[in-house]
Coordinates of N, CA and C in Angstrom, one line a residue:
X1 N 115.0 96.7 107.7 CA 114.3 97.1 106.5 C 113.3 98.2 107.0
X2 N 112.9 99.4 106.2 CA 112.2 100.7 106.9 C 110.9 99.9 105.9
X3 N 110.1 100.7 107.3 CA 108.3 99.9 107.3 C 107.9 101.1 106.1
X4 N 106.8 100.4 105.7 CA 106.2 101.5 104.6 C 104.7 102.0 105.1
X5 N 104.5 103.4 104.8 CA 103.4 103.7 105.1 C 101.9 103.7 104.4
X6 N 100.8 103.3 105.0 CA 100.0 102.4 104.1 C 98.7 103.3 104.6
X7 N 98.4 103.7 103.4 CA 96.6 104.7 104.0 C 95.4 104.0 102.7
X8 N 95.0 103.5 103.7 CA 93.7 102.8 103.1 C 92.3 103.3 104.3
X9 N 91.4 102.5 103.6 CA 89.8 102.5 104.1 C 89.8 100.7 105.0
X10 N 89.4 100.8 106.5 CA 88.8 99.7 106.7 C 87.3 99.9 107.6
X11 N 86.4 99.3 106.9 CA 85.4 99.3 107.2 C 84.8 100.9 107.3
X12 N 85.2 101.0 106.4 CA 84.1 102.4 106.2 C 85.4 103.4 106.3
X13 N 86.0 103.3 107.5 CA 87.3 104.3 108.4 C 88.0 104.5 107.7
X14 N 88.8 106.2 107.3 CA 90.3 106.1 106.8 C 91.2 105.3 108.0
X15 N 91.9 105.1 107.6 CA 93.1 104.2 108.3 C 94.6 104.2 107.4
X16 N 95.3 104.3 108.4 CA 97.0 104.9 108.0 C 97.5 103.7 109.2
X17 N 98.7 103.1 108.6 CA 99.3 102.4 109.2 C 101.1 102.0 108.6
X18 N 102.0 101.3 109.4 CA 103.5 100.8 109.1 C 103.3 99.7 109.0
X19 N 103.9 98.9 108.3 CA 104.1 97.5 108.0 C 105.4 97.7 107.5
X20 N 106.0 96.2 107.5 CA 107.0 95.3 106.8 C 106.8 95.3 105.5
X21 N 107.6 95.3 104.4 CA 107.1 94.8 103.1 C 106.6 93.7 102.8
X22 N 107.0 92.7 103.8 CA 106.6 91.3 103.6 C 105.2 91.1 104.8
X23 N 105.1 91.9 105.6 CA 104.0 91.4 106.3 C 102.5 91.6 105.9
X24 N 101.9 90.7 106.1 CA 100.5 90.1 105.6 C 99.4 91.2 106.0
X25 N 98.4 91.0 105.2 CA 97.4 92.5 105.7 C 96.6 91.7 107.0
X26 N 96.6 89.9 107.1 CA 96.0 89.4 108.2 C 96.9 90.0 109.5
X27 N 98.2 89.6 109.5 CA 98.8 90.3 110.7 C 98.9 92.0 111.1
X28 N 98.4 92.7 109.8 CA 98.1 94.1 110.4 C 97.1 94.2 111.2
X29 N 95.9 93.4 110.2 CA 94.6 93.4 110.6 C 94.7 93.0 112.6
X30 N 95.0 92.3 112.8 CA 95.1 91.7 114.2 C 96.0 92.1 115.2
X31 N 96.9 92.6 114.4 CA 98.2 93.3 115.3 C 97.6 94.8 115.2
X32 N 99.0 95.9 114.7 CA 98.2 97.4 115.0 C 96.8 98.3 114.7
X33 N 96.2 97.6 114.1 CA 94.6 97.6 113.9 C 93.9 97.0 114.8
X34 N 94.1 96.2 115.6 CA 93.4 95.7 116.8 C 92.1 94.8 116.0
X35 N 91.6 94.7 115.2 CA 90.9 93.9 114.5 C 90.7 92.5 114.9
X36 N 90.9 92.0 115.7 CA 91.3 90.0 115.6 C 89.9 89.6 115.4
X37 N 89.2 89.9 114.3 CA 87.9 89.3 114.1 C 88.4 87.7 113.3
X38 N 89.0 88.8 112.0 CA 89.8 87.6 111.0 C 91.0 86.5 112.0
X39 N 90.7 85.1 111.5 CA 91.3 84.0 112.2 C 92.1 83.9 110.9
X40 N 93.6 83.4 111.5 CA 94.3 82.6 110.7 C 94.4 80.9 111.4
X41 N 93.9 80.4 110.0 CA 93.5 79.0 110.2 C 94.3 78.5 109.6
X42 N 95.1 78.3 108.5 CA 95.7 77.7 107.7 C 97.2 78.5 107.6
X43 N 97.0 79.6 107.1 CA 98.3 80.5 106.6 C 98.9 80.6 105.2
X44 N 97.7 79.6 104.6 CA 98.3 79.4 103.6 C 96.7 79.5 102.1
X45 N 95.6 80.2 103.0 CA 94.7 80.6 101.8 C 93.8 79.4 101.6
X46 N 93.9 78.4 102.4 CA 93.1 77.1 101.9 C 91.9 77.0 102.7
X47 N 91.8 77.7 103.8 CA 90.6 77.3 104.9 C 89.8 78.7 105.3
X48 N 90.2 79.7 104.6 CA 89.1 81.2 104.2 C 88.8 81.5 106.1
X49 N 89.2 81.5 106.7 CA 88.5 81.9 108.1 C 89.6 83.4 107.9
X50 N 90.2 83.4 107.6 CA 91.1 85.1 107.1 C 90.3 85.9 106.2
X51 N 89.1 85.7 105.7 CA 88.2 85.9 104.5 C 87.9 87.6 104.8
X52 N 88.5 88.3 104.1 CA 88.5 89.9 104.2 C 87.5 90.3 102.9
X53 N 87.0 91.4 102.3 CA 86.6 91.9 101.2 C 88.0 93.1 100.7
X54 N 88.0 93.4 99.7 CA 89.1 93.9 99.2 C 88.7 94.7 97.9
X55 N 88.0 95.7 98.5 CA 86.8 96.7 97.2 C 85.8 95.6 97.0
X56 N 85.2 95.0 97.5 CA 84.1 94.1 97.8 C 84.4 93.0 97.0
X57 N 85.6 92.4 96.4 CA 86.0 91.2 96.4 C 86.8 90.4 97.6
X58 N 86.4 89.1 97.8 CA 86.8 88.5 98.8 C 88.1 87.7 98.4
X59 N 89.1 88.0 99.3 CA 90.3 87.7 99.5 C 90.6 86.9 101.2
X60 N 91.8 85.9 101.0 CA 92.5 85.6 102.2 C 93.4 86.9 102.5
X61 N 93.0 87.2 103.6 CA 94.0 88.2 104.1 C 95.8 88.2 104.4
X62 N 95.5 86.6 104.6 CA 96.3 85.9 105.0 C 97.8 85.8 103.6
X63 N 97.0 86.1 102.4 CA 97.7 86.1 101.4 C 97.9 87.4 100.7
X64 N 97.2 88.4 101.5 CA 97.6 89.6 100.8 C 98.6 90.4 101.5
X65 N 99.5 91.1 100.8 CA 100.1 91.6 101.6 C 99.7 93.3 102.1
X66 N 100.3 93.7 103.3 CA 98.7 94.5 103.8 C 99.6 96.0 102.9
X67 N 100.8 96.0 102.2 CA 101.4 97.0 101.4 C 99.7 97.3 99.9
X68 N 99.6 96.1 99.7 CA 98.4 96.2 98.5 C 97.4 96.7 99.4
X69 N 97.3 96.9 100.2 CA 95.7 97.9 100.8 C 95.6 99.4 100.2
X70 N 97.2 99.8 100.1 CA 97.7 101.5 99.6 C 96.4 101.9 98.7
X71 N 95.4 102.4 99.1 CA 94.1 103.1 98.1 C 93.3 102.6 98.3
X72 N 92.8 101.9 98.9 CA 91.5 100.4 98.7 C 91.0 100.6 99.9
X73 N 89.4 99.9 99.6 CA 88.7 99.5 100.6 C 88.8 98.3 101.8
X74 N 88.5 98.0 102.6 CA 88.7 96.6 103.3 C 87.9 96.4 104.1
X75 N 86.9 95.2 104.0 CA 86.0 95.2 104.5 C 86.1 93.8 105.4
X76 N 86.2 94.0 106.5 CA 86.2 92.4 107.5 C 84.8 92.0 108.8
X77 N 84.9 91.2 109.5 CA 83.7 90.8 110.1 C 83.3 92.2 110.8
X78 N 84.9 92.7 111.5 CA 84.4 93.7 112.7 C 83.1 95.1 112.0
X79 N 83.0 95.0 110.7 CA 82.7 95.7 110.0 C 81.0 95.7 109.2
X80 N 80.7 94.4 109.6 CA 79.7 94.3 109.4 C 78.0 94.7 110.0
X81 N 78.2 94.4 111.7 CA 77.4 95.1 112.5 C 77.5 96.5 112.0
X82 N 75.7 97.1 112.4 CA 75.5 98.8 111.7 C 75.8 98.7 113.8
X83 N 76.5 99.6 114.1 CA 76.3 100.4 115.6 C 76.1 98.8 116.6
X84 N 75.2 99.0 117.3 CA 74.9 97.8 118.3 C 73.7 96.5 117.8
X85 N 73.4 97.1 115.9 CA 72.3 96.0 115.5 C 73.5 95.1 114.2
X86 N 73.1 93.8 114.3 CA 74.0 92.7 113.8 C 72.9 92.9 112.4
X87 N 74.3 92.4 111.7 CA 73.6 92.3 110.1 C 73.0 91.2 110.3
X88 N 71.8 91.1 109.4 CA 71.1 89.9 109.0 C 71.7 88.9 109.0
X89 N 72.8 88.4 108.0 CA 73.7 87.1 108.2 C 73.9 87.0 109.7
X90 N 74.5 87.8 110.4 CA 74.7 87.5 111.4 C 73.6 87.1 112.8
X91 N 72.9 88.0 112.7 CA 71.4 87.8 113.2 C 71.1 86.2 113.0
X92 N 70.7 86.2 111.7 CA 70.5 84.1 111.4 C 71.2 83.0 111.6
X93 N 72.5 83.2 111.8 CA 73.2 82.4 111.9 C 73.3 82.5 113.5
X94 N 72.8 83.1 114.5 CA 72.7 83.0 115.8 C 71.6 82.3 115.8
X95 N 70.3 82.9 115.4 CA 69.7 82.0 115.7 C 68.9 80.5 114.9
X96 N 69.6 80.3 113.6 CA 69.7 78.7 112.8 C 71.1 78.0 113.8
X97 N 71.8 78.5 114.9 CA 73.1 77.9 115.1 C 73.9 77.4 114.3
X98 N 73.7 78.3 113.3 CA 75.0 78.3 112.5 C 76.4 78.5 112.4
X99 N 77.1 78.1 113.5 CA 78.0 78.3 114.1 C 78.4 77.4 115.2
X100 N 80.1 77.8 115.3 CA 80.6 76.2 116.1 C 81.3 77.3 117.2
X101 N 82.6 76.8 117.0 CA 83.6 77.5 117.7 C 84.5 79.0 117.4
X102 N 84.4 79.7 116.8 CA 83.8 81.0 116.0 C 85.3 80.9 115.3
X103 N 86.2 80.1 115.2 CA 87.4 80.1 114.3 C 86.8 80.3 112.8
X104 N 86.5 79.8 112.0 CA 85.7 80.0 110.5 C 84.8 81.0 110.4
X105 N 83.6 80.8 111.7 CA 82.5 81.6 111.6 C 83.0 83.1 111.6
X106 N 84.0 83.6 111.1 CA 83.7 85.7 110.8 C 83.9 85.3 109.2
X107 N 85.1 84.7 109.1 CA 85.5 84.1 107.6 C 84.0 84.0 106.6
X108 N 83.4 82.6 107.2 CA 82.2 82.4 106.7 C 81.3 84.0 106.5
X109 N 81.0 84.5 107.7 CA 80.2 85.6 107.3 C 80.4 86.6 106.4
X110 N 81.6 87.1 106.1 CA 81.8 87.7 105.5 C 82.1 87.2 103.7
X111 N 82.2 85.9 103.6 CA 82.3 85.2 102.5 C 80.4 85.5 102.1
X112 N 79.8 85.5 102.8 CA 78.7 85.0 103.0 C 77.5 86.7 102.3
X113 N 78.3 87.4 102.8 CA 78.0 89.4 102.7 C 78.8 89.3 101.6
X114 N 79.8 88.8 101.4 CA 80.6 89.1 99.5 C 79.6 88.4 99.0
X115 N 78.6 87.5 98.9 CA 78.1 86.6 97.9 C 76.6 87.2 97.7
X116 N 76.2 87.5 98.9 CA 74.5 88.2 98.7 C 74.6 89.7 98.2
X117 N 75.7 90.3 98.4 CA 76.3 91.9 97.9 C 76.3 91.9 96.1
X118 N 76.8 90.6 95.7 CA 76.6 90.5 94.5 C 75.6 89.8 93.8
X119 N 75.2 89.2 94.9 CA 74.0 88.2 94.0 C 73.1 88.0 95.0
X120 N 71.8 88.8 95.4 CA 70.8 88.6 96.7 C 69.8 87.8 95.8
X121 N 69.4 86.8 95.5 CA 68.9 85.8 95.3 C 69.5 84.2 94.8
X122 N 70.5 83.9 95.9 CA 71.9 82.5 95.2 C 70.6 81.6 95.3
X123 N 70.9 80.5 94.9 CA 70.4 79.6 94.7 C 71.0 78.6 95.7
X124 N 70.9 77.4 96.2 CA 71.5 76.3 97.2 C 73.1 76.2 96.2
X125 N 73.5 75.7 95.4 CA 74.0 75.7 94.8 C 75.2 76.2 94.8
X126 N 74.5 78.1 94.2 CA 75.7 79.4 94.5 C 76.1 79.6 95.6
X127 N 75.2 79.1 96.7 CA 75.5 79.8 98.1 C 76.9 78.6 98.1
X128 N 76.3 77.0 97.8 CA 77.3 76.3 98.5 C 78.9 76.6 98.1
X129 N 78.4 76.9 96.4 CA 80.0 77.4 95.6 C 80.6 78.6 96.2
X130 N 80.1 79.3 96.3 CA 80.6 81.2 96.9 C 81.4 80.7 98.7
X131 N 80.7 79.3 99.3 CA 81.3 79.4 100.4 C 82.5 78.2 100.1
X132 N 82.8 77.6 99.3 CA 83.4 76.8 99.4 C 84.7 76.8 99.8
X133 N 85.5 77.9 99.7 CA 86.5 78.5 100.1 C 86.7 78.7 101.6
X134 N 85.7 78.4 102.4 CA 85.9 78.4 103.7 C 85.0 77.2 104.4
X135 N 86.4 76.3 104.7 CA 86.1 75.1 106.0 C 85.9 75.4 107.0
X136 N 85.3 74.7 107.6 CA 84.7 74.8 109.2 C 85.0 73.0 109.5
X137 N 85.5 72.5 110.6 CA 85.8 71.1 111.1 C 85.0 70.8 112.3
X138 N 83.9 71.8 112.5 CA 83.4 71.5 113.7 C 81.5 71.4 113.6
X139 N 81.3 71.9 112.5 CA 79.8 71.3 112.1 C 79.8 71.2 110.4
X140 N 78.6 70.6 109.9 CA 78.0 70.3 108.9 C 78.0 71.8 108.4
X141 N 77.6 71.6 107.2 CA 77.8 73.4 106.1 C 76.5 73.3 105.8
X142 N 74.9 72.8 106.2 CA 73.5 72.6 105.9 C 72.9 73.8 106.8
X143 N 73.2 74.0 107.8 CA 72.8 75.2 108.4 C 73.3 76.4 108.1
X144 N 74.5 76.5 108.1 CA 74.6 77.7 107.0 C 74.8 78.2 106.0
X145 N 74.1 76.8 104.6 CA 73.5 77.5 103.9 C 72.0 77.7 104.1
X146 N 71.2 77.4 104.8 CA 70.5 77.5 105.3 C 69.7 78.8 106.0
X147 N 70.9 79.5 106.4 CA 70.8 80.8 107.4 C 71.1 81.6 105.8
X148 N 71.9 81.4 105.1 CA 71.9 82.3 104.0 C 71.3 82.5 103.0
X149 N 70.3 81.4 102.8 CA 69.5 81.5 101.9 C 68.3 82.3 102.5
X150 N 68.0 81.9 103.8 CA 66.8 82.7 104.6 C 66.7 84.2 105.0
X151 N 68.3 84.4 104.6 CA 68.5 85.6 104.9 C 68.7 86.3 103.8
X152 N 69.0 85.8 102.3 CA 69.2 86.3 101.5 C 67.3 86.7 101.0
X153 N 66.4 85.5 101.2 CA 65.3 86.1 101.0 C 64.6 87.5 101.8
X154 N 64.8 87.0 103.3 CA 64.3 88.4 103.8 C 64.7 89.5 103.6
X155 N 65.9 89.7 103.4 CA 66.3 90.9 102.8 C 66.3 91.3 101.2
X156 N 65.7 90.6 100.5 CA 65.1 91.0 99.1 C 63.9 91.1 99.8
X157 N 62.9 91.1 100.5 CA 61.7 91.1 101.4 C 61.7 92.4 101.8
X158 N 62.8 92.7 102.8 CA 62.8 93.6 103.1 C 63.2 95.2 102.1
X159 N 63.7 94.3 101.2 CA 63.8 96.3 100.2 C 62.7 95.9 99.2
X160 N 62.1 94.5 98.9 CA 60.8 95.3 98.3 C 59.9 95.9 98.7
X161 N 60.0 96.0 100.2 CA 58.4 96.4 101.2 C 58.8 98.4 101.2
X162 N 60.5 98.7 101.1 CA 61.2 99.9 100.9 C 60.4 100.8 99.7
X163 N 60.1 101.9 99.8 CA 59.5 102.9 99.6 C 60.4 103.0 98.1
X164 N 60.3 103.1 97.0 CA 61.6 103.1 95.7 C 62.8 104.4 96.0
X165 N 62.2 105.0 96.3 CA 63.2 106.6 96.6 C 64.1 105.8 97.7
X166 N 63.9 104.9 98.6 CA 64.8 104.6 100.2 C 65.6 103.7 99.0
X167 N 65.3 102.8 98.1 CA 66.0 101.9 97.7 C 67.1 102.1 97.2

């Protein structure tokens, strides 16, 4: 079967790539993208550690086929550090240890950046709903919502202290 050619955005980057009709945007992502941030945990969209953004909606990558990237954004863990400084989610959940064996934890984060991108003030509640889509079997889910609520405040903290014109 002849591979189709696919030019999309990931993580900010144009990006041109070949795929299979049938192959998954998680196996682009990890294969000729070199990407292996996204984990496939399931294969089947139930355990979110594949958790990509897709024009800043969050998607299993694992379920999309990487032919639907053709025009679109994509946004995954590798994509979240600015240069050599970790985003905030990421920053807190190092240091609340929120985090096990890092199988879930990119999943999680980026579930976690889809939810405060749309809504930087969740409640315990929305954070728990927005993550529910992604299992972790190796700790409790109290620390990070925890790390995301603390982080979702300091960074409404941080752009109220922002000069209005920087905002």
């Amino acid at each position: 079967m002849a591979k189709i050619h696919v030019t999309t955005t990931v993580n900010g980057e144009p990006v041109e790539f070949l795929c299979e009709p049938q192959q998954s945007m998680l196996d682009v992502l990890r294969g000729p993208l070199g990407l292996t941030g996204s984990k496939e945990g399931c294969g089947s969209g139930d355990c979110g550690a594949c958790s990509i953004t897709l024009d800043g909606r969050l998607v299993c990558s694992c379920l999309m086929l990487a032919v639907e990237a053709e025009g679109h954004e994509i946004g995954t863990i590798e994509g979240m550090a600015s240069g050599d400084g970790l985003h905030p989610l990421q920053q807190k959940f190092l240091e609340m240890a929120a985090l096990q064996c890092g199988i879930c934890t990119p999943g999680v984060l980026v579930a976690a950046k889809a939810l405060l991108d749309k809504n930087p003030d969740p409640t315990e509640t929305e954070v728990r709903f927005g993550l529910a889509g992604n299992l972790c079997r190796c700790t409790g889910y109290d620390k990070i919502v925890r790390a995301v609520l603390e982080t979702a405040a300091e960074m409404r903290g941080a752009k109220a202290e922002m000069p209005e014109a920087v905002r």
